[in-house]
Coordinates of C-alpha atoms in Angstrom, one line a residue:
X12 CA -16.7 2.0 -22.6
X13 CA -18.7 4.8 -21.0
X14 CA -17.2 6.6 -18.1
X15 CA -18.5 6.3 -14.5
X16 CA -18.1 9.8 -13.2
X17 CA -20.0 9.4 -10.3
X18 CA -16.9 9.7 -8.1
X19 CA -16.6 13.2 -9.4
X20 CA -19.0 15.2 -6.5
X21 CA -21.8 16.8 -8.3
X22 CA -21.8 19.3 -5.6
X23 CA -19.5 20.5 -2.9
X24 CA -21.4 18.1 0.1
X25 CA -21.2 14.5 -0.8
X26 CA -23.1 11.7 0.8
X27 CA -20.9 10.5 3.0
X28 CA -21.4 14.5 4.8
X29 CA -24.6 14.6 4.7
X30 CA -25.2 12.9 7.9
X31 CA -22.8 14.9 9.9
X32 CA -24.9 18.2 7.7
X33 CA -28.0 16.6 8.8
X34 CA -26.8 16.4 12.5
X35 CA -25.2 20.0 12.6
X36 CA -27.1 23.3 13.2
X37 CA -27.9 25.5 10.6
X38 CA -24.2 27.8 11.2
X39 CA -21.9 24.5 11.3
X40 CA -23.6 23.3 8.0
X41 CA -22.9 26.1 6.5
X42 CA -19.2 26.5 7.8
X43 CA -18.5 23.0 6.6
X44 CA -19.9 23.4 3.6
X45 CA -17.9 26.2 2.5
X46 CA -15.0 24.5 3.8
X47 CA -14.9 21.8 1.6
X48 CA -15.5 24.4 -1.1
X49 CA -12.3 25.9 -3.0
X50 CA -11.7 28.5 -5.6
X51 CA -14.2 28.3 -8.6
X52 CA -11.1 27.9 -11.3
X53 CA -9.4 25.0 -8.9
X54 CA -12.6 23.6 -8.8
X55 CA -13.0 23.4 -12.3
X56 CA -9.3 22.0 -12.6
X57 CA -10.1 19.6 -10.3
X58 CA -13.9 18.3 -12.2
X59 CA -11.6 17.8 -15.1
X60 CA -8.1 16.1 -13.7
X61 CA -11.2 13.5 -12.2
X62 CA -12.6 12.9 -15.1
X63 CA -9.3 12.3 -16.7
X64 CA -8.4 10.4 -13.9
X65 CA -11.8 7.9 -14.0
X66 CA -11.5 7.2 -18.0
X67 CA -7.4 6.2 -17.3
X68 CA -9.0 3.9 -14.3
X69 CA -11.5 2.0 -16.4
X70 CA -9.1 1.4 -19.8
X71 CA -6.7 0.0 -17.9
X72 CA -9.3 -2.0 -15.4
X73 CA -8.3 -0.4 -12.0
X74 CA -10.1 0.9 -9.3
X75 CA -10.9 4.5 -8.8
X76 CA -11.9 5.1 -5.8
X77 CA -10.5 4.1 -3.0
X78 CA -7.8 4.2 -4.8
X79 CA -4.4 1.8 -4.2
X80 CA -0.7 2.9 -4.4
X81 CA -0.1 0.8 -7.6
X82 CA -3.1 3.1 -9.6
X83 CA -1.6 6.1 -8.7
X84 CA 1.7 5.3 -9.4
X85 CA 0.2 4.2 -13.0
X86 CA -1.8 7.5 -13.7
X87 CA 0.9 10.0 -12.7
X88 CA 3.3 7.8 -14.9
X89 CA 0.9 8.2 -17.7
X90 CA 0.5 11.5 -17.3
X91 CA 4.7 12.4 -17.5
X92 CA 4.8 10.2 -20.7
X93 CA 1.9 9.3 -22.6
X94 CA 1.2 11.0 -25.8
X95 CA -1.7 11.5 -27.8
X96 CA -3.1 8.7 -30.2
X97 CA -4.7 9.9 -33.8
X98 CA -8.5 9.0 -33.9
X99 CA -9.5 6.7 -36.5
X100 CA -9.9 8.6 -39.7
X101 CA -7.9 11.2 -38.5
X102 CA -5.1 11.0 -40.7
X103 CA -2.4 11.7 -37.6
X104 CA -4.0 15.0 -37.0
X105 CA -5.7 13.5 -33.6
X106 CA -3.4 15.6 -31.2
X107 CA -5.6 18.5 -32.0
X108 CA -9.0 16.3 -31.3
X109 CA -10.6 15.9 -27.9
X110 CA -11.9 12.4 -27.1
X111 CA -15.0 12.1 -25.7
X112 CA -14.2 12.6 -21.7
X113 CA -10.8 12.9 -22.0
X114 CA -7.9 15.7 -22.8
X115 CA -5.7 14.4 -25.9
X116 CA -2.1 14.8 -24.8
X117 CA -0.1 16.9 -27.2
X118 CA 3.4 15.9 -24.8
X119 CA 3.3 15.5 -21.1
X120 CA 1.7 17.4 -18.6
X121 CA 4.1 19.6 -16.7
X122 CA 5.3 18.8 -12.6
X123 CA 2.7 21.4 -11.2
X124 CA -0.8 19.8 -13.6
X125 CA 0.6 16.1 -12.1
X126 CA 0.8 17.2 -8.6
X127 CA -3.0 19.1 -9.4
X128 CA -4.4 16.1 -10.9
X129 CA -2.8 14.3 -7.2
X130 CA -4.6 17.5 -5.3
X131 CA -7.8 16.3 -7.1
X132 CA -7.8 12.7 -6.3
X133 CA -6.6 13.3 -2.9
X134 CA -10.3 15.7 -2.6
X135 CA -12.2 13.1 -4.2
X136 CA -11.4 10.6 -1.6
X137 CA -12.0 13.1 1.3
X138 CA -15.5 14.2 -0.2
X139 CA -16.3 10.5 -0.1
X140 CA -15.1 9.0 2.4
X141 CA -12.2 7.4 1.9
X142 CA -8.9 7.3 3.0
X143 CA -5.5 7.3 0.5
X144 CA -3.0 4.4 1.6
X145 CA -1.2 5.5 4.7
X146 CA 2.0 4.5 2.8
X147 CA 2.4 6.2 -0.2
X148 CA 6.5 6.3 0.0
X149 CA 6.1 4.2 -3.7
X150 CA 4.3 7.4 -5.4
X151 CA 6.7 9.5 -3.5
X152 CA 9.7 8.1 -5.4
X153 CA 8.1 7.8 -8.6
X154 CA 7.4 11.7 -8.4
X155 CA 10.8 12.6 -7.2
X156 CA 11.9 10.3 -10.7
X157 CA 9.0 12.3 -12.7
X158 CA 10.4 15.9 -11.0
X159 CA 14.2 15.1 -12.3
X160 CA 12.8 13.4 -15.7
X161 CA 10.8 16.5 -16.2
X162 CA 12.4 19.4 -14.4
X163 CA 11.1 21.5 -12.2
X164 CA 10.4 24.4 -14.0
X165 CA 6.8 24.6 -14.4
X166 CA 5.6 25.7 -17.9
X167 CA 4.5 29.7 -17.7
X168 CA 2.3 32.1 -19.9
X169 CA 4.2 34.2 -22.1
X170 CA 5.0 38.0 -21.2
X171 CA 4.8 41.4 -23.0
X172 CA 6.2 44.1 -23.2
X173 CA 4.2 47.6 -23.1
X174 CA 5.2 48.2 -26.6
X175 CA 3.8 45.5 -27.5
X176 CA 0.4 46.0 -25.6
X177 CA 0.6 50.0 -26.9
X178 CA 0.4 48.4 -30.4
X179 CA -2.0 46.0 -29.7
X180 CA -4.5 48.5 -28.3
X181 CA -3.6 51.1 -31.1
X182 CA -5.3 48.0 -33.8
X183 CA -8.7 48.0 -31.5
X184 CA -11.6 49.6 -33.3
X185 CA -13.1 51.7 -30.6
X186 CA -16.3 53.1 -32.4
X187 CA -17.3 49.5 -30.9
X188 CA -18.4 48.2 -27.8
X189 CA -15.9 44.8 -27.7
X190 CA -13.2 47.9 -28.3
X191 CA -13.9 49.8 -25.7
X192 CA -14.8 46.8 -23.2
X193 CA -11.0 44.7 -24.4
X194 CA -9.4 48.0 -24.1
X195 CA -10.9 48.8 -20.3
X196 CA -10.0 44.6 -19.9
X197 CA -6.6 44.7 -21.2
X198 CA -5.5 48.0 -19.5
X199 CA -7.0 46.9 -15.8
X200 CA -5.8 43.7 -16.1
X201 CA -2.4 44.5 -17.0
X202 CA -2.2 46.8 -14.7
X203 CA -3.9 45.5 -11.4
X204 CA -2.1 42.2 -12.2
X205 CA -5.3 40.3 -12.3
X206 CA -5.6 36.8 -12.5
X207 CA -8.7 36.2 -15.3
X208 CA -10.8 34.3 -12.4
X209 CA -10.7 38.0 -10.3
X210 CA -11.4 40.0 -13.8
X211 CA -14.5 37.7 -14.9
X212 CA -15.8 38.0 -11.2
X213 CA -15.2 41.7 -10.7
X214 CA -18.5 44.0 -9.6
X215 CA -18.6 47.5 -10.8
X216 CA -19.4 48.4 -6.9
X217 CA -15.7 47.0 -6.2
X218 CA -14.8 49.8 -7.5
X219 CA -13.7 52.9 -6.0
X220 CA -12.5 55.9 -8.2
X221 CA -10.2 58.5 -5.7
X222 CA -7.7 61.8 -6.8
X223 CA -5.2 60.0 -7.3
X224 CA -6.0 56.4 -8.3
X225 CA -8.8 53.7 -8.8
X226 CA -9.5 51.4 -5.6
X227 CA -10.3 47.9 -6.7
X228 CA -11.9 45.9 -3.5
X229 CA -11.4 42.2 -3.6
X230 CA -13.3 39.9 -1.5
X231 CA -12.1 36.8 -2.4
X232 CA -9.4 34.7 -4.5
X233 CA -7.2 32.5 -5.0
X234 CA -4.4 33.1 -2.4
X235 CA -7.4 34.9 -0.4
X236 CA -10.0 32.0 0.4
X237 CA -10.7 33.0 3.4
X238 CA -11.9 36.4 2.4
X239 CA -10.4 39.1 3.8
X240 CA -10.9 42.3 1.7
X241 CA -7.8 43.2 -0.5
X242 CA -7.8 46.3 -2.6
X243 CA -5.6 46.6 -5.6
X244 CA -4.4 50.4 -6.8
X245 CA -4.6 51.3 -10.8
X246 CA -2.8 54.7 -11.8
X247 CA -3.4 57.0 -13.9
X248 CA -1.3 57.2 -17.1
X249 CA -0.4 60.6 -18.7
X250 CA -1.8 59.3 -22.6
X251 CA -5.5 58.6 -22.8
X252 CA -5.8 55.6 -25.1
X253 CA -3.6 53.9 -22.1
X254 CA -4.4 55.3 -19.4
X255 CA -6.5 52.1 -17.4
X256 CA -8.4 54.4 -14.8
X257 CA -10.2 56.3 -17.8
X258 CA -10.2 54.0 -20.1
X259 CA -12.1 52.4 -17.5
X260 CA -14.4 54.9 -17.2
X261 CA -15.0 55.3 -20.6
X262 CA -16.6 51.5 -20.3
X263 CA -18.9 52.2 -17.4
X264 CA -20.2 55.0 -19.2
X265 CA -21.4 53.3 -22.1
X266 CA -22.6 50.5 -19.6
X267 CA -24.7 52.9 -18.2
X268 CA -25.0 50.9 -14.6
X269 CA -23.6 51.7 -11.4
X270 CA -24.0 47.8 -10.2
X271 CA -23.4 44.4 -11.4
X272 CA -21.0 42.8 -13.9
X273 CA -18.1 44.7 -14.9
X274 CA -17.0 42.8 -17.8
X275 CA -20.2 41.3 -20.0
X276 CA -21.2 39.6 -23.2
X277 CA -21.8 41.8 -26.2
X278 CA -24.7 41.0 -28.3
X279 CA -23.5 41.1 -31.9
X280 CA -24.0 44.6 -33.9
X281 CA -24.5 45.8 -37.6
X282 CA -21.6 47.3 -39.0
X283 CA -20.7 50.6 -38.1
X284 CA -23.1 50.6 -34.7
X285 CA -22.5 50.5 -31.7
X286 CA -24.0 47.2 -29.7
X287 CA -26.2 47.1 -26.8
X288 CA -24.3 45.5 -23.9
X289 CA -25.6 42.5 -21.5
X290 CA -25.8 41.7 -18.2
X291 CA -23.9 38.4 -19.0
X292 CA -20.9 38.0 -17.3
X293 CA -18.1 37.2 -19.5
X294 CA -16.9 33.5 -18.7
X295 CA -12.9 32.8 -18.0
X296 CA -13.0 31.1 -21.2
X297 CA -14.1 34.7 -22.9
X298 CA -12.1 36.6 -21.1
X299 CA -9.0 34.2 -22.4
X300 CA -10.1 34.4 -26.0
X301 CA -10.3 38.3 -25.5
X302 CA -6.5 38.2 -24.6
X303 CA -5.3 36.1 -27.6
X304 CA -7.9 38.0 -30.2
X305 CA -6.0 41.1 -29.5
X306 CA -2.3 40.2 -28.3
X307 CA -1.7 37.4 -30.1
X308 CA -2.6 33.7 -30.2
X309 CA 1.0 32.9 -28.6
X310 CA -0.6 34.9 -24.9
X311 CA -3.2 34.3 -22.8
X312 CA -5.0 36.0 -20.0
X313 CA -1.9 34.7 -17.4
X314 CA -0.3 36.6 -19.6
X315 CA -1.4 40.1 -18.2
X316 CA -0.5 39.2 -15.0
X317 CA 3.1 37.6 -15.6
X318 CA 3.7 40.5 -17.9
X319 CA 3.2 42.9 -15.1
X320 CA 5.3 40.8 -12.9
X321 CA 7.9 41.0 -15.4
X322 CA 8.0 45.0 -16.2
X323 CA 7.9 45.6 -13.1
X324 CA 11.5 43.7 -12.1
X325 CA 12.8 45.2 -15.1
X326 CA 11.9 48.4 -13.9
X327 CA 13.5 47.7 -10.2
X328 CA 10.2 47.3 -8.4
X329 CA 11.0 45.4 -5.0
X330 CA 9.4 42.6 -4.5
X331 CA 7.8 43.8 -1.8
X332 CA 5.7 46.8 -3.9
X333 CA 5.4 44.0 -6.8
X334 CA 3.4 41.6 -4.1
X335 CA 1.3 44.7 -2.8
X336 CA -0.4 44.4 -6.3
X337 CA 0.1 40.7 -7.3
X338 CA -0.9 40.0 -3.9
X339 CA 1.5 36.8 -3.9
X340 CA 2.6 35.3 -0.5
X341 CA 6.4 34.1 -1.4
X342 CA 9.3 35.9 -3.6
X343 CA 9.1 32.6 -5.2
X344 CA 6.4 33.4 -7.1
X345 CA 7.6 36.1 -8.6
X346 CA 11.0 34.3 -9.5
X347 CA 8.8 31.7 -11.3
X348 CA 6.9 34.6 -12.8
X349 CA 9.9 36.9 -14.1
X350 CA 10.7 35.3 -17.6
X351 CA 14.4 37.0 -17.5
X352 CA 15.9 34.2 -18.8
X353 CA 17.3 35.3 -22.6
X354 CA 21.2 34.7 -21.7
X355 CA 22.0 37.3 -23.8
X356 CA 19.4 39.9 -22.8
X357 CA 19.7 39.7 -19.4
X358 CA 23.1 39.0 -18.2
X359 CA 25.4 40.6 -15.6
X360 CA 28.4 39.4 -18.1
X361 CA 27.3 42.7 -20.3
X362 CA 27.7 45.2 -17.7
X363 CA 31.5 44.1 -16.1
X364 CA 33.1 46.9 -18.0
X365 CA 35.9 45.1 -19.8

């Protein structure tokens, strides 16, 4: 059956706002525009949780949009339980295959993707017009029963430590331009605690190199919609090779721009020269595959910023300092983002001096 994704807004202004667009000045068209705009990464979560959500809605004959209490209930049940089917042919190998318009399922989606794919269907409806049920107590209890089924601990990237990033930038070859660019990548995002949305939109004229440490000026993200500026501080480091501010520089310099991109597309190279660089911004996708080329397949670019989160409790940061540069709003979040939990590494019950 082919999927109907026209409930899935191909832009940010549906129909149904048009006339109130059409009625408004030129400022409040533009204000409510942006407004029903998000971040670009939640955005993209949420074109793919509907397109999920559509191809559930016409296998199982319900109705997408407006959606009733009894379809929601279904999909956020499916999505706590179902697992993948093998293709035809695929000799049970199918968990690794994507169907055409839909995410295989290689075990069930974790408390926070649920309550995403809910966020997304909940946008959907408001972009066009519709209403959810005013009486959703039904889904309520169903995702209390999914939250105790599945726990509450949402699934995190894995940290690492700085020996183990030392030794991963030790193996980069950097008579290349990938080397010095993953370095630069690596070290800043590590150490600003980036998330890979801010790193693949960062401008080299956000930058601002002082005496005693680089300024990075962020407009926008994803605590930060509204767009106040927020800088980020990266230090100097005593060694060279991991040191982010000139490894940094070293980047720009081959670069060779004082504007645009920071961190492009490298057109491929013969062996043994160094490549010409782009103007192509490097997508999130890159920027992720960058991560697990040189740290390992088992990380990804989360990781950089959990792993600061995490070598910086270990080192007795507050979490005050720590949400300077994370730029978090709660304690919370670092909690979730502090992967202590080795009961034999870190446990008071070593240190009561028996």
């Amino acid at each position: 059956m082919r999927e109907d994704l026209s409930i899935v807004p191909a832009s940010p202004v549906p129909p149904t706002v048009s006339t109130q667009l059409a009625r408004a000045s030129a400022k409040v068209a533009g204000f409510l525009e942006v407004g029903l705009q998000g971040a670009a990464n939640t955005e993209r979560a949420y074109t793919s949780d509907l397109k999920s959500y559509v191809t559930f809605c016409e296998r199982h004959g319900l109705r997408a949009l407006p959606a009733d209490v009894e379809t929601l209930t279904e999909y956020v049940a499916y999505l706590a339980t179902e697992k993948p089917t093998p293709e035809p042919g695929d000799g049970g190998s199918g968990e690794k295959k994507k169907r055409k318009g839909q995410q295989p399922l290689t075990r069930p989606h974790s408390l926070a993707t649920i309550k995403r794919h809910l966020a997304a269907i909940r946008k959907a409806h408001q972009l066009a017009g519709h209403r959810l049920p005013a009486t959703l107590d039904a889904l309520n209890i169903v995702m209390e029963g999914i939250a105790r089924t599945l726990g509450k601990r949402q699934d995190q990237a894995q940290a690492f430590t700085v020996d183990e990033l030392k030794q991963a930038l030790r193996r980069i070859d950097l008579e290349t331009s990938a080397g010095l660019r993953d370095r630069a990548l690596l070290l800043l995002g590590f150490a600003g605690a980036f998330r890979r949305s801010e790193l693949m939109e960062l401008n080299i004229e956000q930058l601002e190199f002082t005496e005693r440490a680089l300024l990075v000026h962020l407009a926008k993200s994803k605590t930060n919609q509204y767009g106040a500026v927020e800088d980020k501080a990266i230090f100097y480091a005593p060694t060279m090779d991991f040191c982010p501010v000139r490894c940094l520089r070293a980047w720009l310099n081959l670069l060779g721009r004082t504007k645009g991109p920071l961190f492009v597309k490298i057109p491929r190279a013969a062996p043994g020269h160094m490549a010409a660089t782009s103007d192509k911004r490097l997508s999130d996708i890159s920027i992720n595959k960058i991560v697990q080329k040189r740290l390992g397949a088992d990380y990804s670019a989360h990781s950089l910023r959990v792993s600061f989160v995490t070598v910086a409790v270990l080192n007795g940061q507050s979490h005050k300092a720590i949400k300077n540069q994370t730029k978090q709003k709660t304690d919370a979040m670092i909690e979730r983002y502090t992967q202590l939990n080795n009961v034999v590494s870190y446990n008071a019950a070593q240190a009561l001096g028996l």
